[in-house]
Amino acid sequence: EPDEEAPAEEVAASEPEAPPAPPAEVRISPIAKRVAAKLGVDLTGVVGTGRNGRISKEDVEAAARAQGLLAEESDEPPAFEVIKLTGTQKTAAKRLQEAKQQIPHFYLDADVQTKRLAKVAKRADVSLNAALLKAMGMALEAVPEANVQFVDDTLHRYAKADVGMAVATDRGLVVPILRDVGGASLADIAAAAKDLAVRARDRKLVAADLEGGTCTVSNLGMFGVDRFQAIVNPPQTTILAVGRSVDRAVVDDDDVEVRPVVSVSLSCDHRAVDGALGARLLAAFRAAVESGLEGCE
């Protein structure tokens, strides 16, 4: 067994050697002296390039590199670029981190046929996305228990369906709100969506444009994304992630037909929308889409 108290000479031998102190006659700036002590630089033989031969911080660093105590400087450009977040990106990052940490998410997925909806959108001369927004508004009205916000351990249920629309800008993602989507016409929804998207990218949204809503539709289909899951934007309680439209073989009454299909995923805040309620909302959305909005144009 080792001795409880090692001899003094053995203790001294086990400690790392301190760098030699600079000779008394060496002239060195205070900051250079501190750097030399921190890096363990041996100043013996170091020639100062400062005023009257004084050793500078740069001289110490050069000596440290020569002694292998500091990495050599490289003329190579840095491997990455430091980019500061915009105010919008900082706000989004903070809110989404909090949302993911505090909201108990669960996800419901479905494949939805869009053949009839696409025809309705074409007749109304609007995008498929505008028609999908309309379908979500109709679904929220059909399932009013899901048309809610979660605020301070209470539910705020709304009579009208205000739906958020995720918009990518050069400053980050913003979610302006479309009002009364369930009761609005396709033409009005398309016009409002275009206006909000333009003002979002031109940095002309006002606070009122971003307030309210119970559900958001985030469509990445135009970027070639097949399916994804989104993070609920509080105090909203659901968000629908929409993938791209893909032609698939569909069996209908023993017949096989190729039809356009979109994969969607409904993210829910389990504190406000449980599994059964989320399933009802998704079913209502699918019914609205596959029925072609039941003739509402």
CSV table of C-alpha atoms in Angstrom, one decimal:
chain,number,residue,atom,x,y,z
A,1,GLU,CA,0.0,0.0,0.0
A,2,PRO,CA,1.2,3.5,-0.8
A,3,ASP,CA,2.5,5.6,2.1
A,4,GLU,CA,-0.1,8.0,3.5
A,5,GLU,CA,2.4,10.9,3.2
A,6,ALA,CA,4.9,10.8,0.4
A,7,PRO,CA,8.3,12.3,0.9
A,8,ALA,CA,8.6,16.0,0.1
A,9,GLU,CA,11.1,15.3,-2.7
A,10,GLU,CA,8.7,12.8,-4.4
A,11,VAL,CA,5.8,15.3,-4.3
A,12,ALA,CA,8.0,18.0,-5.8
A,13,ALA,CA,9.1,15.7,-8.6
A,14,SER,CA,5.5,14.8,-9.5
A,15,GLU,CA,4.4,18.4,-10.0
A,16,PRO,CA,4.8,20.0,-13.5
A,17,GLU,CA,7.7,22.3,-13.8
A,18,ALA,CA,6.9,26.0,-14.0
A,19,PRO,CA,8.3,27.9,-16.9
A,20,PRO,CA,11.5,29.7,-16.2
A,21,ALA,CA,10.9,33.2,-14.9
A,22,PRO,CA,12.1,36.0,-17.2
A,23,PRO,CA,15.6,37.2,-16.5
A,24,ALA,CA,15.5,40.3,-14.3
A,25,GLU,CA,17.0,42.5,-17.0
A,26,VAL,CA,14.3,41.5,-19.5
A,27,ARG,CA,12.0,44.4,-20.4
A,28,ILE,CA,8.4,43.1,-20.9
A,29,SER,CA,5.0,44.7,-20.9
A,30,PRO,CA,2.6,43.7,-18.2
A,31,ILE,CA,0.1,42.1,-20.6
A,32,ALA,CA,2.9,40.2,-22.3
A,33,LYS,CA,4.1,38.9,-18.9
A,34,ARG,CA,0.6,37.7,-18.1
A,35,VAL,CA,0.3,35.9,-21.4
A,36,ALA,CA,3.7,34.3,-21.0
A,37,ALA,CA,2.7,33.0,-17.6
A,38,LYS,CA,-0.6,31.7,-18.9
A,39,LEU,CA,0.9,29.9,-21.9
A,40,GLY,CA,4.0,28.7,-20.0
A,41,VAL,CA,6.4,30.4,-22.4
A,42,ASP,CA,10.2,30.3,-21.7
A,43,LEU,CA,11.3,33.9,-22.4
A,44,THR,CA,15.0,33.0,-22.4
A,45,GLY,CA,16.5,34.3,-25.6
A,46,VAL,CA,13.2,36.0,-26.7
A,47,VAL,CA,14.1,39.3,-28.5
A,48,GLY,CA,11.7,42.1,-27.9
A,49,THR,CA,10.4,44.1,-30.9
A,50,GLY,CA,8.7,46.8,-28.8
A,51,ARG,CA,10.0,50.1,-27.9
A,52,ASN,CA,13.6,50.0,-26.5
A,53,GLY,CA,13.6,46.2,-27.0
A,54,ARG,CA,10.6,45.6,-24.8
A,55,ILE,CA,8.9,42.2,-25.2
A,56,SER,CA,5.4,42.6,-26.5
A,57,LYS,CA,2.3,40.4,-26.4
A,58,GLU,CA,3.0,39.6,-30.0
A,59,ASP,CA,6.5,38.5,-29.2
A,60,VAL,CA,5.3,36.2,-26.5
A,61,GLU,CA,2.7,34.6,-28.9
A,62,ALA,CA,5.4,34.1,-31.5
A,63,ALA,CA,7.6,32.4,-28.9
A,64,ALA,CA,4.7,30.3,-27.8
A,65,ARG,CA,4.1,29.1,-31.4
A,66,ALA,CA,7.8,28.4,-31.8
A,67,GLN,CA,7.8,26.4,-28.5
A,68,GLY,CA,4.7,24.4,-29.6
A,69,LEU,CA,2.5,26.0,-27.0
A,70,LEU,CA,0.2,27.8,-29.4
A,71,ALA,CA,-1.2,26.7,-32.8
A,72,GLU,CA,0.4,28.1,-35.8
A,73,GLU,CA,-1.6,30.9,-37.6
A,74,SER,CA,-3.1,29.8,-40.9
A,75,ASP,CA,-3.6,31.7,-44.1
A,76,GLU,CA,-6.5,29.4,-44.9
A,77,PRO,CA,-9.9,31.1,-44.9
A,78,PRO,CA,-12.2,30.0,-42.0
A,79,ALA,CA,-14.2,26.8,-42.5
A,80,PHE,CA,-17.5,28.6,-41.6
A,81,GLU,CA,-19.2,31.9,-41.7
A,82,VAL,CA,-20.8,33.4,-38.6
A,83,ILE,CA,-24.3,34.7,-39.3
A,84,LYS,CA,-26.2,36.6,-36.7
A,85,LEU,CA,-29.9,35.7,-36.4
A,86,THR,CA,-32.4,38.4,-37.4
A,87,GLY,CA,-34.9,39.6,-34.8
A,88,THR,CA,-37.6,37.5,-36.4
A,89,GLN,CA,-35.4,34.4,-36.3
A,90,LYS,CA,-34.5,35.0,-32.6
A,91,THR,CA,-38.2,35.3,-31.7
A,92,ALA,CA,-39.1,32.2,-33.7
A,93,ALA,CA,-36.2,30.2,-32.2
A,94,LYS,CA,-37.3,31.1,-28.7
A,95,ARG,CA,-41.0,30.4,-29.2
A,96,LEU,CA,-40.4,27.1,-31.0
A,97,GLN,CA,-37.9,25.9,-28.4
A,98,GLU,CA,-40.4,26.7,-25.7
A,99,ALA,CA,-43.2,25.1,-27.7
A,100,LYS,CA,-41.3,21.9,-28.2
A,101,GLN,CA,-40.3,21.7,-24.6
A,102,GLN,CA,-43.6,22.6,-23.0
A,103,ILE,CA,-46.3,21.3,-25.4
A,104,PRO,CA,-47.0,17.6,-25.3
A,105,HIS,CA,-47.2,17.0,-29.1
A,106,PHE,CA,-48.7,14.0,-30.8
A,107,TYR,CA,-49.1,13.5,-34.5
A,108,LEU,CA,-51.8,12.1,-36.8
A,109,ASP,CA,-51.0,11.2,-40.4
A,110,ALA,CA,-53.2,10.7,-43.4
A,111,ASP,CA,-53.1,10.4,-47.2
A,112,VAL,CA,-55.8,12.7,-48.7
A,113,GLN,CA,-57.0,12.5,-52.3
A,114,THR,CA,-57.1,15.9,-54.0
A,115,LYS,CA,-58.6,15.2,-57.4
A,116,ARG,CA,-61.9,17.0,-56.7
A,117,LEU,CA,-60.3,19.8,-54.7
A,118,ALA,CA,-57.9,20.5,-57.5
A,119,LYS,CA,-60.8,20.8,-60.0
A,120,VAL,CA,-62.6,23.2,-57.6
A,121,ALA,CA,-59.4,25.3,-57.2
A,122,LYS,CA,-58.9,25.4,-61.0
A,123,ARG,CA,-62.5,26.6,-61.6
A,124,ALA,CA,-62.1,29.3,-59.0
A,125,ASP,CA,-58.7,30.2,-60.5
A,126,VAL,CA,-56.9,29.9,-57.1
A,127,SER,CA,-54.0,27.8,-55.9
A,128,LEU,CA,-54.5,24.3,-54.3
A,129,ASN,CA,-53.0,25.8,-51.1
A,130,ALA,CA,-55.9,28.3,-50.9
A,131,ALA,CA,-58.3,25.5,-51.3
A,132,LEU,CA,-56.5,23.5,-48.5
A,133,LEU,CA,-56.8,26.5,-46.2
A,134,LYS,CA,-60.5,26.7,-46.9
A,135,ALA,CA,-60.8,22.9,-46.1
A,136,MET,CA,-59.1,23.4,-42.8
A,137,GLY,CA,-61.4,26.3,-42.0
A,138,MET,CA,-64.4,24.2,-42.8
A,139,ALA,CA,-63.0,21.3,-40.6
A,140,LEU,CA,-62.6,23.7,-37.6
A,141,GLU,CA,-66.2,24.8,-38.0
A,142,ALA,CA,-67.4,21.2,-38.2
A,143,VAL,CA,-65.4,20.2,-35.1
A,144,PRO,CA,-65.7,23.4,-32.9
A,145,GLU,CA,-64.2,21.6,-29.9
A,146,ALA,CA,-60.9,21.7,-31.7
A,147,ASN,CA,-61.3,25.4,-32.7
A,148,VAL,CA,-59.5,26.5,-29.5
A,149,GLN,CA,-56.4,28.2,-28.1
A,150,PHE,CA,-54.7,27.0,-24.9
A,151,VAL,CA,-54.2,30.0,-22.6
A,152,ASP,CA,-53.1,29.8,-19.0
A,153,ASP,CA,-54.7,26.4,-18.3
A,154,THR,CA,-57.9,27.5,-20.0
A,155,LEU,CA,-59.4,26.9,-23.4
A,156,HIS,CA,-60.6,29.8,-25.6
A,157,ARG,CA,-63.1,28.5,-28.1
A,158,TYR,CA,-63.8,30.6,-31.1
A,159,ALA,CA,-67.0,30.8,-33.2
A,160,LYS,CA,-65.1,31.6,-36.5
A,161,ALA,CA,-62.1,29.7,-37.9
A,162,ASP,CA,-59.0,31.9,-38.1
A,163,VAL,CA,-56.2,29.9,-39.7
A,164,GLY,CA,-52.5,30.7,-39.7
A,165,MET,CA,-50.4,30.4,-42.9
A,166,ALA,CA,-46.7,29.7,-42.6
A,167,VAL,CA,-44.7,32.1,-44.8
A,168,ALA,CA,-40.9,31.8,-45.4
A,169,THR,CA,-39.1,35.1,-45.7
A,170,ASP,CA,-35.5,36.2,-45.9
A,171,ARG,CA,-35.7,37.0,-42.2
A,172,GLY,CA,-37.2,33.7,-41.1
A,173,LEU,CA,-40.6,32.0,-40.8
A,174,VAL,CA,-43.7,34.2,-40.0
A,175,VAL,CA,-47.3,33.1,-39.5
A,176,PRO,CA,-49.9,35.7,-40.5
A,177,ILE,CA,-53.5,34.9,-39.8
A,178,LEU,CA,-56.4,34.5,-42.3
A,179,ARG,CA,-59.7,35.5,-40.8
A,180,ASP,CA,-63.0,33.5,-41.0
A,181,VAL,CA,-61.5,31.0,-43.4
A,182,GLY,CA,-64.5,28.7,-43.0
A,183,GLY,CA,-67.0,31.4,-44.1
A,184,ALA,CA,-64.9,33.1,-46.7
A,185,SER,CA,-65.0,32.4,-50.4
A,186,LEU,CA,-62.0,30.8,-52.2
A,187,ALA,CA,-61.4,34.0,-54.1
A,188,ASP,CA,-61.3,36.0,-50.8
A,189,ILE,CA,-59.0,33.5,-49.2
A,190,ALA,CA,-56.6,33.5,-52.2
A,191,ALA,CA,-56.5,37.3,-52.2
A,192,ALA,CA,-56.0,37.6,-48.5
A,193,ALA,CA,-53.2,34.9,-48.6
A,194,LYS,CA,-51.4,36.7,-51.4
A,195,ASP,CA,-51.7,40.0,-49.6
A,196,LEU,CA,-50.3,38.6,-46.4
A,197,ALA,CA,-47.5,36.7,-48.1
A,198,VAL,CA,-46.4,39.8,-50.0
A,199,ARG,CA,-46.5,42.0,-46.9
A,200,ALA,CA,-44.6,39.4,-44.9
A,201,ARG,CA,-41.8,39.3,-47.4
A,202,ASP,CA,-41.8,43.1,-47.7
A,203,ARG,CA,-41.7,43.5,-43.8
A,204,LYS,CA,-45.0,45.3,-43.8
A,205,LEU,CA,-47.0,43.1,-41.5
A,206,VAL,CA,-48.5,44.7,-38.4
A,207,ALA,CA,-49.0,43.1,-35.0
A,208,ALA,CA,-52.7,42.4,-35.7
A,209,ASP,CA,-51.8,40.3,-38.7
A,210,LEU,CA,-50.0,37.8,-36.4
A,211,GLU,CA,-52.5,37.6,-33.6
A,212,GLY,CA,-55.1,34.9,-33.1
A,213,GLY,CA,-55.8,31.7,-34.9
A,214,THR,CA,-56.3,28.2,-33.5
A,215,CYS,CA,-54.6,26.2,-36.3
A,216,THR,CA,-51.8,26.8,-38.9
A,217,VAL,CA,-51.3,25.2,-42.3
A,218,SER,CA,-47.7,24.7,-43.3
A,219,ASN,CA,-47.3,23.6,-46.9
A,220,LEU,CA,-43.9,22.5,-48.1
A,221,GLY,CA,-45.2,20.6,-51.0
A,222,MET,CA,-43.9,23.2,-53.5
A,223,PHE,CA,-40.4,22.4,-52.2
A,224,GLY,CA,-40.8,18.7,-53.1
A,225,VAL,CA,-41.3,17.5,-49.6
A,226,ASP,CA,-43.4,14.4,-49.4
A,227,ARG,CA,-44.3,14.5,-45.7
A,228,PHE,CA,-43.1,16.2,-42.4
A,229,GLN,CA,-44.2,17.1,-38.9
A,230,ALA,CA,-44.5,20.6,-37.7
A,231,ILE,CA,-44.3,22.3,-34.2
A,232,VAL,CA,-47.5,23.8,-32.8
A,233,ASN,CA,-47.4,27.6,-32.6
A,234,PRO,CA,-48.8,28.5,-29.2
A,235,PRO,CA,-51.4,29.5,-28.1
A,236,GLN,CA,-52.7,27.7,-31.1
A,237,THR,CA,-53.4,24.0,-30.5
A,238,THR,CA,-52.9,22.3,-33.9
A,239,ILE,CA,-50.8,22.7,-37.0
A,240,LEU,CA,-51.3,20.8,-40.3
A,241,ALA,CA,-48.1,19.9,-42.3
A,242,VAL,CA,-48.8,19.4,-46.0
A,243,GLY,CA,-46.6,17.5,-48.4
A,244,ARG,CA,-46.5,17.5,-52.2
A,245,SER,CA,-49.2,16.1,-54.4
A,246,VAL,CA,-48.2,12.7,-55.9
A,247,ASP,CA,-50.1,10.5,-58.3
A,248,ARG,CA,-50.8,7.2,-56.7
A,249,ALA,CA,-52.8,4.1,-57.6
A,250,VAL,CA,-56.1,4.2,-55.6
A,251,VAL,CA,-58.5,1.2,-55.3
A,252,ASP,CA,-62.2,2.4,-55.5
A,253,ASP,CA,-65.0,-0.1,-55.8
A,254,ASP,CA,-62.6,-2.8,-57.0
A,255,ASP,CA,-61.3,-0.5,-59.7
A,256,VAL,CA,-57.8,0.9,-59.6
A,257,GLU,CA,-57.4,4.5,-60.6
A,258,VAL,CA,-54.4,6.9,-60.6
A,259,ARG,CA,-55.3,9.9,-58.5
A,260,PRO,CA,-53.3,12.8,-56.9
A,261,VAL,CA,-52.7,12.2,-53.2
A,262,VAL,CA,-51.3,14.6,-50.6
A,263,SER,CA,-49.7,13.3,-47.3
A,264,VAL,CA,-50.6,15.4,-44.3
A,265,SER,CA,-49.7,15.3,-40.6
A,266,LEU,CA,-51.7,17.0,-37.9
A,267,SER,CA,-49.7,18.0,-34.8
A,268,CYS,CA,-51.8,18.5,-31.7
A,269,ASP,CA,-51.3,20.0,-28.3
A,270,HIS,CA,-52.5,17.1,-26.1
A,271,ARG,CA,-53.5,19.5,-23.3
A,272,ALA,CA,-56.3,20.9,-25.5
A,273,VAL,CA,-56.8,18.4,-28.3
A,274,ASP,CA,-56.7,14.7,-27.4
A,275,GLY,CA,-56.3,11.8,-29.8
A,276,ALA,CA,-60.0,11.2,-30.5
A,277,LEU,CA,-60.6,15.0,-31.0
A,278,GLY,CA,-57.6,15.3,-33.3
A,279,ALA,CA,-58.8,12.3,-35.3
A,280,ARG,CA,-62.2,13.9,-35.8
A,281,LEU,CA,-60.6,17.2,-37.0
A,282,LEU,CA,-58.4,15.4,-39.4
A,283,ALA,CA,-61.3,13.3,-40.7
A,284,ALA,CA,-63.3,16.5,-41.2
A,285,PHE,CA,-60.4,18.0,-43.1
A,286,ARG,CA,-60.2,14.9,-45.3
A,287,ALA,CA,-63.9,15.0,-46.0
A,288,ALA,CA,-63.8,18.6,-47.0
A,289,VAL,CA,-60.9,18.0,-49.4
A,290,GLU,CA,-62.1,14.8,-50.9
A,291,SER,CA,-65.6,16.1,-51.4
A,292,GLY,CA,-64.3,19.1,-53.3
A,293,LEU,CA,-65.4,21.5,-50.4
A,294,GLU,CA,-68.9,20.2,-50.8
A,295,GLY,CA,-69.6,22.7,-53.6
A,296,CYS,CA,-68.4,25.7,-51.6
A,297,GLU,CA,-66.5,27.9,-54.1
